[in-house]
Short mmCIF file of C-alpha atoms in Angstrom, two decimals:
data_model
loop_
_atom_site.label_atom_id
_atom_site.label_comp_id
_atom_site.label_asym_id
_atom_site.label_seq_id
_atom_site.Cartn_x
_atom_site.Cartn_y
_atom_site.Cartn_z
CA MET A 179 -14.41 -45.63 11.27
CA SER A 180 -17.51 -44.77 13.26
CA LYS A 181 -20.17 -42.37 11.78
CA SER A 182 -19.41 -39.62 14.44
CA ASN A 183 -15.76 -39.60 13.58
CA GLN A 184 -16.24 -39.11 9.75
CA LYS A 185 -14.73 -35.93 8.34
CA THR A 186 -17.43 -33.70 6.73
CA LYS A 187 -16.61 -32.22 3.34
CA PRO A 188 -18.25 -28.91 2.67
CA LEU A 189 -20.70 -28.96 -0.28
CA ALA A 190 -20.76 -25.15 -0.48
CA GLN A 191 -18.54 -22.65 1.11
CA ASN A 192 -18.68 -18.71 1.38
CA ARG A 193 -15.12 -17.89 0.31
CA LYS A 194 -15.69 -14.10 0.40
CA ALA A 195 -16.88 -14.24 4.02
CA SER A 196 -13.35 -14.22 5.48
CA HIS A 197 -12.34 -11.36 3.07
CA ASP A 198 -15.34 -9.11 3.91
CA TYR A 199 -15.87 -9.94 7.58
CA SER A 200 -13.86 -10.86 10.66
CA ILE A 201 -15.59 -13.91 11.97
CA ASP A 202 -16.02 -13.78 15.91
CA ASP A 203 -17.91 -17.08 16.60
CA THR A 204 -19.52 -19.92 14.74
CA ILE A 205 -22.79 -21.83 15.25
CA GLU A 206 -23.92 -25.03 13.70
CA ALA A 207 -27.53 -25.05 12.51
CA GLY A 208 -29.76 -27.47 10.68
CA LEU A 209 -31.88 -26.58 7.70
CA VAL A 210 -35.51 -27.20 6.74
CA LEU A 211 -35.33 -28.41 3.15
CA ARG A 212 -37.55 -29.90 0.43
CA GLY A 213 -36.85 -33.12 -1.26
CA THR A 214 -35.45 -31.61 -4.55
CA GLU A 215 -33.39 -29.18 -2.60
CA ILE A 216 -31.44 -31.84 -0.62
CA LYS A 217 -30.80 -33.81 -3.80
CA SER A 218 -29.39 -30.69 -5.59
CA ILE A 219 -27.28 -29.87 -2.42
CA ARG A 220 -25.81 -33.34 -2.42
CA ARG A 221 -24.78 -32.78 -6.16
CA GLY A 222 -22.91 -29.52 -5.08
CA SER A 223 -25.40 -27.12 -6.66
CA ALA A 224 -25.61 -24.70 -3.72
CA ASN A 225 -24.27 -21.13 -3.55
CA LEU A 226 -23.76 -19.16 -0.27
CA LYS A 227 -22.16 -16.11 -1.93
CA ASP A 228 -24.62 -13.31 -1.05
CA SER A 229 -26.60 -15.09 1.59
CA TYR A 230 -27.26 -13.92 5.20
CA ALA A 231 -29.29 -15.06 8.25
CA ARG A 232 -31.74 -13.12 10.27
CA VAL A 233 -34.20 -13.56 13.24
CA TYR A 234 -37.90 -13.11 12.16
CA GLN A 235 -40.73 -13.68 14.65
CA ASP A 236 -38.49 -15.73 17.07
CA GLU A 237 -37.19 -17.94 14.34
CA MET A 238 -33.91 -17.93 12.35
CA TYR A 239 -34.11 -17.77 8.55
CA VAL A 240 -31.34 -17.75 5.75
CA TYR A 241 -32.03 -15.40 2.80
CA ASN A 242 -30.47 -15.33 -0.69
CA MET A 243 -29.07 -18.76 -0.50
CA HIS A 244 -29.25 -20.22 -3.98
CA ILE A 245 -29.80 -23.79 -4.62
CA ALA A 246 -30.04 -24.71 -8.24
CA PRO A 247 -33.29 -26.58 -9.31
CA TYR A 248 -32.81 -30.34 -9.46
CA GLU A 249 -32.50 -31.55 -13.12
CA GLU A 250 -34.62 -34.65 -12.72
CA GLY A 251 -37.21 -32.72 -10.64
CA ASN A 252 -40.77 -32.49 -11.95
CA ARG A 253 -43.20 -29.62 -11.70
CA PHE A 254 -42.89 -29.77 -7.88
CA ASN A 255 -39.17 -28.47 -8.09
CA HIS A 256 -38.24 -25.86 -5.59
CA GLU A 257 -37.62 -21.99 -5.99
CA PRO A 258 -33.83 -21.40 -6.09
CA LEU A 259 -33.83 -18.38 -3.84
CA ARG A 260 -36.66 -19.09 -1.38
CA THR A 261 -36.29 -18.22 2.32
CA ARG A 262 -35.25 -21.27 4.33
CA LYS A 263 -35.80 -21.96 7.99
CA LEU A 264 -32.80 -22.74 10.29
CA LEU A 265 -33.10 -25.13 13.08
CA LEU A 266 -31.60 -23.74 16.30
CA HIS A 267 -32.29 -23.85 20.09
CA ARG A 268 -34.04 -20.93 21.66
CA LYS A 269 -30.90 -19.99 23.62
CA GLU A 270 -28.79 -19.99 20.42
CA ILE A 271 -31.46 -17.69 18.66
CA ASN A 272 -31.38 -15.31 21.61
CA LYS A 273 -27.63 -15.23 21.57
CA LEU A 274 -27.66 -14.43 17.83
CA ARG A 275 -30.29 -11.76 18.27
CA SER A 276 -28.26 -9.96 21.03
CA HIS A 277 -25.15 -10.02 18.61
CA MET A 278 -27.29 -8.54 15.86
CA GLN A 279 -28.30 -5.60 18.09
CA GLU A 280 -24.73 -4.27 17.96
CA PRO A 281 -23.99 -2.02 14.91
CA GLY A 282 -21.73 -3.61 12.14
CA ASN A 283 -22.52 -7.14 13.02
CA ALA A 284 -23.98 -9.79 10.69
CA ILE A 285 -24.79 -13.48 10.76
CA ILE A 286 -23.63 -15.11 7.61
CA PRO A 287 -23.46 -18.75 6.36
CA LEU A 288 -19.91 -19.95 6.04
CA LYS A 289 -20.22 -23.64 4.99
CA LEU A 290 -23.00 -26.08 3.93
CA TYR A 291 -22.25 -29.76 4.63
CA ILE A 292 -23.84 -33.13 5.40
CA LYS A 293 -23.24 -34.63 8.88
CA ASN A 294 -24.59 -37.92 9.85
CA GLY A 295 -26.91 -37.88 6.84
CA VAL A 296 -28.41 -34.52 7.74
CA CYS A 297 -27.71 -31.24 6.18
CA LYS A 298 -26.03 -28.70 8.40
CA MET A 299 -25.00 -25.04 7.99
CA LEU A 300 -22.10 -23.30 9.83
CA LEU A 301 -23.12 -19.78 10.67
CA GLY A 302 -20.57 -17.07 11.54
CA ILE A 303 -21.13 -14.09 13.85
CA ALA A 304 -19.21 -11.54 11.84
CA THR A 305 -18.25 -7.86 11.94
CA GLY A 306 -17.75 -6.04 8.68
CA LYS A 307 -14.24 -5.06 7.82
CA LYS A 308 -13.21 -1.59 6.66
CA LYS A 309 -11.25 -1.14 3.39
CA TYR A 310 -7.97 -0.60 5.21
CA ASP A 311 -8.47 -3.83 7.21
CA LYS A 312 -8.85 -5.75 3.99
CA ARG A 313 -5.66 -4.30 2.52
CA GLU A 314 -3.81 -5.10 5.80
CA ASP A 315 -4.95 -8.72 5.61
CA LEU A 316 -3.75 -8.94 1.91
CA LYS A 317 -0.40 -7.61 2.97
CA LYS A 318 -0.09 -10.07 5.81
CA LYS A 319 -1.10 -12.94 3.36
CA GLN A 320 1.48 -11.88 0.85
CA MET A 321 4.28 -11.61 3.50
CA LYS A 322 3.52 -15.16 4.67
CA ARG A 323 3.62 -16.50 1.20
CA GLU A 324 7.06 -14.86 0.58
CA ILE A 325 8.39 -16.16 3.94
CA ASP A 326 7.09 -19.66 3.18
CA ARG A 327 8.81 -19.52 -0.35
CA ALA A 328 12.14 -18.38 1.11
CA MET A 329 12.07 -21.14 3.63
CA LYS A 330 11.28 -23.66 1.07
CA GLU A 331 14.24 -22.46 -1.12
CA GLN A 332 16.50 -22.48 1.85
CA TYR A 333 15.78 -26.09 2.65
CA ARG A 334 16.08 -27.52 -0.78
#
């Protein structure tokens, strides 16, 4: 299998994102990381739970992304919650900036994975959900489960 056709397994995933936001569009971005950070990410010690991305001085940064310190690291180990720069083209940054101008929109990291030996992050352009939207989604999910269960019982 060629390198470009390999499936990429997410090393970290933001599971609450689809519950709290409706994802409108996604963009893949690279990350600027230090040596101990990438080693820790490869071990699966990253957390995207409360992280978000923002444009600052014509560059994109991700905030509150927690990467646990590398156990075998020495005194040059990284800070777990430091701000990390995202690698995007100028057109993509301008597109994200225009989406951020609209009220209720946010840019949130969805997945962190390794693609062709390079660490990538999937960013979602999201709109916040109201409480009643969340309840509606839970009802739909429950109905789908019940239908699937009934279909399974029918064909046994």
